[in-house]
PDB file of C-alpha atoms in Angstrom:
ATOM      1  CA  MET A 642     -10.692  21.138  27.514  1.00 44.00           C
ATOM      2  CA  LEU A 643      -8.301  20.321  24.655  1.00 49.00           C
ATOM      3  CA  ARG A 644      -5.760  18.814  27.069  1.00 56.00           C
ATOM      4  CA  PHE A 645      -8.439  16.554  28.537  1.00 53.00           C
ATOM      5  CA  GLY A 646      -9.509  15.491  25.054  1.00 59.00           C
ATOM      6  CA  ASN A 647      -5.876  14.776  24.138  1.00 68.00           C
ATOM      7  CA  ARG A 648      -5.479  12.568  27.223  1.00 74.00           C
ATOM      8  CA  ILE A 649      -8.536  10.556  26.246  1.00 77.00           C
ATOM      9  CA  GLY A 650      -7.301  10.247  22.660  1.00 76.00           C
ATOM     10  CA  VAL A 651      -3.837   9.089  23.780  1.00 75.00           C
ATOM     11  CA  TRP A 652      -5.341   6.582  26.226  1.00 68.00           C
ATOM     12  CA  MET A 653      -7.630   5.197  23.519  1.00 76.00           C
ATOM     13  CA  TYR A 654      -4.784   4.988  20.974  1.00 75.00           C
ATOM     14  CA  ARG A 655      -2.576   3.073  23.422  1.00 72.00           C
ATOM     15  CA  THR A 656      -5.373   0.827  24.639  1.00 72.00           C
ATOM     16  CA  LEU A 657      -6.756  -0.028  21.203  1.00 75.00           C
ATOM     17  CA  ASP A 658      -3.436   0.064  19.281  1.00 67.00           C
ATOM     18  CA  GLY A 659      -4.688   2.895  17.108  1.00 68.00           C
ATOM     19  CA  ARG A 660      -7.973   1.277  16.112  1.00 67.00           C
ATOM     20  CA  LEU A 661     -10.799   3.843  16.007  1.00 61.00           C
ATOM     21  CA  ALA A 662      -8.203   6.639  16.142  1.00 58.00           C
ATOM     22  CA  SER A 663      -9.631   8.722  13.335  1.00 55.00           C
ATOM     23  CA  GLY A 664     -13.190   7.636  12.731  1.00 58.00           C
ATOM     24  CA  SER A 665     -12.472   7.432   8.985  1.00 62.00           C
ATOM     25  CA  LYS A 666     -10.541   4.922   6.911  1.00 67.00           C
ATOM     26  CA  ASP A 667      -9.247   7.807   4.776  1.00 72.00           C
ATOM     27  CA  VAL A 668      -7.680   9.725   7.699  1.00 76.00           C
ATOM     28  CA  HIS A 669      -4.500   8.284   9.195  1.00 87.00           C
ATOM     29  CA  VAL A 670      -3.484   9.074  12.784  1.00 91.00           C
ATOM     30  CA  LEU A 671      -0.252   8.286  14.589  1.00 94.00           C
ATOM     31  CA  MET A 672       0.830   8.905  18.157  1.00 92.00           C
ATOM     32  CA  LEU A 673       3.987  10.893  18.874  1.00 96.00           C
ATOM     33  CA  THR A 674       5.784  10.662  22.204  1.00 96.00           C
ATOM     34  CA  THR A 675       8.358  13.413  22.478  1.00 96.00           C
ATOM     35  CA  PRO A 676      10.251  14.838  25.476  1.00 96.00           C
ATOM     36  CA  GLY A 677       8.892  18.195  26.600  1.00 95.00           C
ATOM     37  CA  ARG A 678      11.234  20.965  25.484  1.00 94.00           C
ATOM     38  CA  ARG A 679      11.457  22.472  28.995  1.00 94.00           C
ATOM     39  CA  THR A 680      10.833  19.525  31.322  1.00 94.00           C
ATOM     40  CA  GLY A 681      12.133  16.550  29.363  1.00 93.00           C
ATOM     41  CA  VAL A 682       9.015  14.653  30.485  1.00 95.00           C
ATOM     42  CA  PRO A 683       7.656  12.464  27.671  1.00 95.00           C
ATOM     43  CA  ARG A 684       4.516  13.994  26.122  1.00 94.00           C
ATOM     44  CA  SER A 685       2.191  12.059  23.838  1.00 94.00           C
ATOM     45  CA  THR A 686      -0.306  13.313  21.317  1.00 92.00           C
ATOM     46  CA  CYS A 687      -2.221  11.870  18.401  1.00 91.00           C
ATOM     47  CA  VAL A 688      -1.804  13.676  15.084  1.00 92.00           C
ATOM     48  CA  ARG A 689      -2.866  13.202  11.532  1.00 93.00           C
ATOM     49  CA  TYR A 690      -0.194  12.153   9.035  1.00 95.00           C
ATOM     50  CA  LEU A 691       0.364  11.309   5.403  1.00 96.00           C
ATOM     51  CA  ASP A 692       2.659   8.515   4.279  1.00 94.00           C
ATOM     52  CA  THR A 693       4.771   9.794   1.376  1.00 95.00           C
ATOM     53  CA  PRO A 694       7.915   8.570  -0.407  1.00 93.00           C
ATOM     54  CA  ASP A 695       9.812  11.226   1.606  1.00 90.00           C
ATOM     55  CA  GLY A 696       8.582   9.849   4.947  1.00 94.00           C
ATOM     56  CA  LEU A 697       5.657  10.458   7.259  1.00 97.00           C
ATOM     57  CA  ILE A 698       4.388  14.032   6.964  1.00 98.00           C
ATOM     58  CA  VAL A 699       2.871  15.821   9.985  1.00 98.00           C
ATOM     59  CA  TRP A 700       1.695  19.415  10.279  1.00 97.00           C
ATOM     60  CA  GLY A 701       0.843  21.673  13.206  1.00 96.00           C
ATOM     61  CA  THR A 702      -2.421  23.516  12.594  1.00 95.00           C
ATOM     62  CA  GLY A 703      -3.326  23.636  16.289  1.00 91.00           C
ATOM     63  CA  SER A 704      -6.953  23.836  15.106  1.00 90.00           C
ATOM     64  CA  GLY A 705      -6.192  27.331  13.851  1.00 92.00           C
ATOM     65  CA  SER A 706      -4.561  28.730  17.005  1.00 93.00           C
ATOM     66  CA  ARG A 707      -2.277  31.772  16.683  1.00 94.00           C
ATOM     67  CA  GLN A 708       0.805  29.842  17.807  1.00 95.00           C
ATOM     68  CA  ASP A 709       2.348  26.538  16.837  1.00 96.00           C
ATOM     69  CA  PRO A 710       1.014  23.655  18.929  1.00 95.00           C
ATOM     70  CA  ASP A 711       3.095  22.505  21.895  1.00 95.00           C
ATOM     71  CA  TRP A 712       3.604  19.074  20.365  1.00 96.00           C
ATOM     72  CA  PHE A 713       5.226  20.639  17.287  1.00 97.00           C
ATOM     73  CA  ARG A 714       7.459  22.892  19.390  1.00 97.00           C
ATOM     74  CA  ASN A 715       8.540  19.818  21.386  1.00 97.00           C
ATOM     75  CA  LEU A 716       9.202  17.958  18.132  1.00 97.00           C
ATOM     76  CA  ARG A 717      11.459  20.800  16.935  1.00 96.00           C
ATOM     77  CA  ALA A 718      13.516  20.654  20.136  1.00 96.00           C
ATOM     78  CA  ALA A 719      13.882  16.859  20.299  1.00 96.00           C
ATOM     79  CA  GLU A 720      16.569  14.767  18.651  1.00 93.00           C
ATOM     80  CA  THR A 721      14.163  11.860  18.234  1.00 96.00           C
ATOM     81  CA  THR A 722      10.522  11.009  18.807  1.00 97.00           C
ATOM     82  CA  GLU A 723       8.736   7.718  19.334  1.00 96.00           C
ATOM     83  CA  VAL A 724       6.071   7.121  16.721  1.00 96.00           C
ATOM     84  CA  GLN A 725       3.291   4.598  17.159  1.00 95.00           C
ATOM     85  CA  ILE A 726       1.193   3.602  14.163  1.00 93.00           C
ATOM     86  CA  GLY A 727      -1.307   0.984  15.201  1.00 89.00           C
ATOM     87  CA  ALA A 728       0.623  -1.489  17.355  1.00 90.00           C
ATOM     88  CA  LYS A 729       3.998  -0.702  15.709  1.00 93.00           C
ATOM     89  CA  HIS A 730       6.490   1.538  17.529  1.00 94.00           C
ATOM     90  CA  SER A 731       9.404   3.266  15.764  1.00 95.00           C
ATOM     91  CA  LEU A 732      12.052   5.756  16.763  1.00 97.00           C
ATOM     92  CA  MET A 733      12.159   8.629  14.290  1.00 97.00           C
ATOM     93  CA  HIS A 734      13.877  11.900  13.584  1.00 96.00           C
ATOM     94  CA  ALA A 735      11.780  14.931  12.638  1.00 97.00           C
ATOM     95  CA  ARG A 736      13.015  17.333   9.998  1.00 97.00           C
ATOM     96  CA  GLU A 737      11.046  20.556   9.744  1.00 98.00           C
ATOM     97  CA  LEU A 738      10.479  21.653   6.178  1.00 98.00           C
ATOM     98  CA  THR A 739      11.110  25.282   5.294  1.00 97.00           C
ATOM     99  CA  GLY A 740      10.995  27.564   2.295  1.00 97.00           C
ATOM    100  CA  PRO A 741      10.039  26.117  -1.084  1.00 98.00           C
ATOM    101  CA  GLU A 742      10.223  22.536   0.208  1.00 97.00           C
ATOM    102  CA  ARG A 743       7.613  23.314   2.886  1.00 97.00           C
ATOM    103  CA  HIS A 744       5.434  25.257   0.450  1.00 97.00           C
ATOM    104  CA  THR A 745       5.468  22.401  -2.065  1.00 97.00           C
ATOM    105  CA  MET A 746       4.589  19.812   0.585  1.00 97.00           C
ATOM    106  CA  TRP A 747       1.812  22.012   2.029  1.00 97.00           C
ATOM    107  CA  THR A 748       0.289  22.879  -1.346  1.00 97.00           C
ATOM    108  CA  ASN A 749       0.876  19.802  -3.493  1.00 97.00           C
ATOM    109  CA  VAL A 750       0.527  17.065  -0.871  1.00 97.00           C
ATOM    110  CA  ILE A 751      -1.339  18.158   2.276  1.00 97.00           C
ATOM    111  CA  LEU A 752      -3.903  20.509   0.742  1.00 97.00           C
ATOM    112  CA  ARG A 753      -4.374  18.219  -2.247  1.00 96.00           C
ATOM    113  CA  GLU A 754      -5.193  15.383   0.162  1.00 94.00           C
ATOM    114  CA  ASP A 755      -7.623  17.516   2.196  1.00 93.00           C
ATOM    115  CA  PRO A 756      -8.303  21.091   1.026  1.00 94.00           C
ATOM    116  CA  GLY A 757     -10.318  21.729   4.214  1.00 93.00           C
ATOM    117  CA  ILE A 758      -7.085  21.885   6.223  1.00 94.00           C
ATOM    118  CA  GLY A 759      -6.413  25.265   4.631  1.00 95.00           C
ATOM    119  CA  ARG A 760      -9.119  26.864   6.780  1.00 96.00           C
ATOM    120  CA  PHE A 761      -6.896  26.363   9.838  1.00 95.00           C
ATOM    121  CA  ALA A 762      -4.068  28.321   8.207  1.00 94.00           C
ATOM    122  CA  THR A 763      -6.496  31.119   7.376  1.00 95.00           C
ATOM    123  CA  LYS A 764      -7.821  31.180  10.938  1.00 95.00           C
ATOM    124  CA  ALA A 765      -4.334  31.012  12.488  1.00 95.00           C
ATOM    125  CA  LYS A 766      -2.868  33.774  10.296  1.00 95.00           C
ATOM    126  CA  ARG A 767       0.519  32.057  10.460  1.00 96.00           C
ATOM    127  CA  THR A 768       2.513  29.645   8.373  1.00 96.00           C
ATOM    128  CA  ILE A 769       1.562  26.136   9.436  1.00 97.00           C
ATOM    129  CA  PRO A 770       4.716  24.151  10.241  1.00 98.00           C
ATOM    130  CA  VAL A 771       5.303  20.892   8.390  1.00 98.00           C
ATOM    131  CA  ALA A 772       7.761  18.128   9.278  1.00 98.00           C
ATOM    132  CA  VAL A 773       8.827  14.849   7.756  1.00 98.00           C
ATOM    133  CA  LEU A 774       9.442  11.947  10.142  1.00 98.00           C
ATOM    134  CA  GLU A 775      12.235   9.627   9.066  1.00 96.00           C
ATOM    135  CA  PRO A 776      13.340   6.391  10.773  1.00 95.00           C
ATOM    136  CA  VAL A 777      16.440   6.610  12.942  1.00 92.00           C
ATOM    137  CA  GLU A 778      19.205   4.457  11.490  1.00 80.00           C
ATOM    138  CA  LYS A 779      20.380   1.786  13.898  1.00 62.00           C
TER     139      LYS A 779
END
């Protein structure tokens, strides 16, 4: 069911250039298109993000699943990912945050923005991965 919902979300994002993507003006959603880590086939998904001075921050709660979401595992394996925000497309590099840097971003930025996200970490019983997306230099 989640895969079907993702397909609808991706179709809507592409068709409407991101309008109506989140249902709230306070929640920002981008679309990632990343090669599958096993197949190399481009996979798209819409994820929530925060725009920070460090770059665009994304995190992989997987709605509280016990394993990291496929899109995040693909992001880890890829050299670059295409990011669409509204009608704008950019090629970006993802850098997974670890250790104190990840903890600081999770606690002081993500949870401060929306404390409710913490329930997914509790449900998942795993460390939620966090990445910063940075533009690829041309």
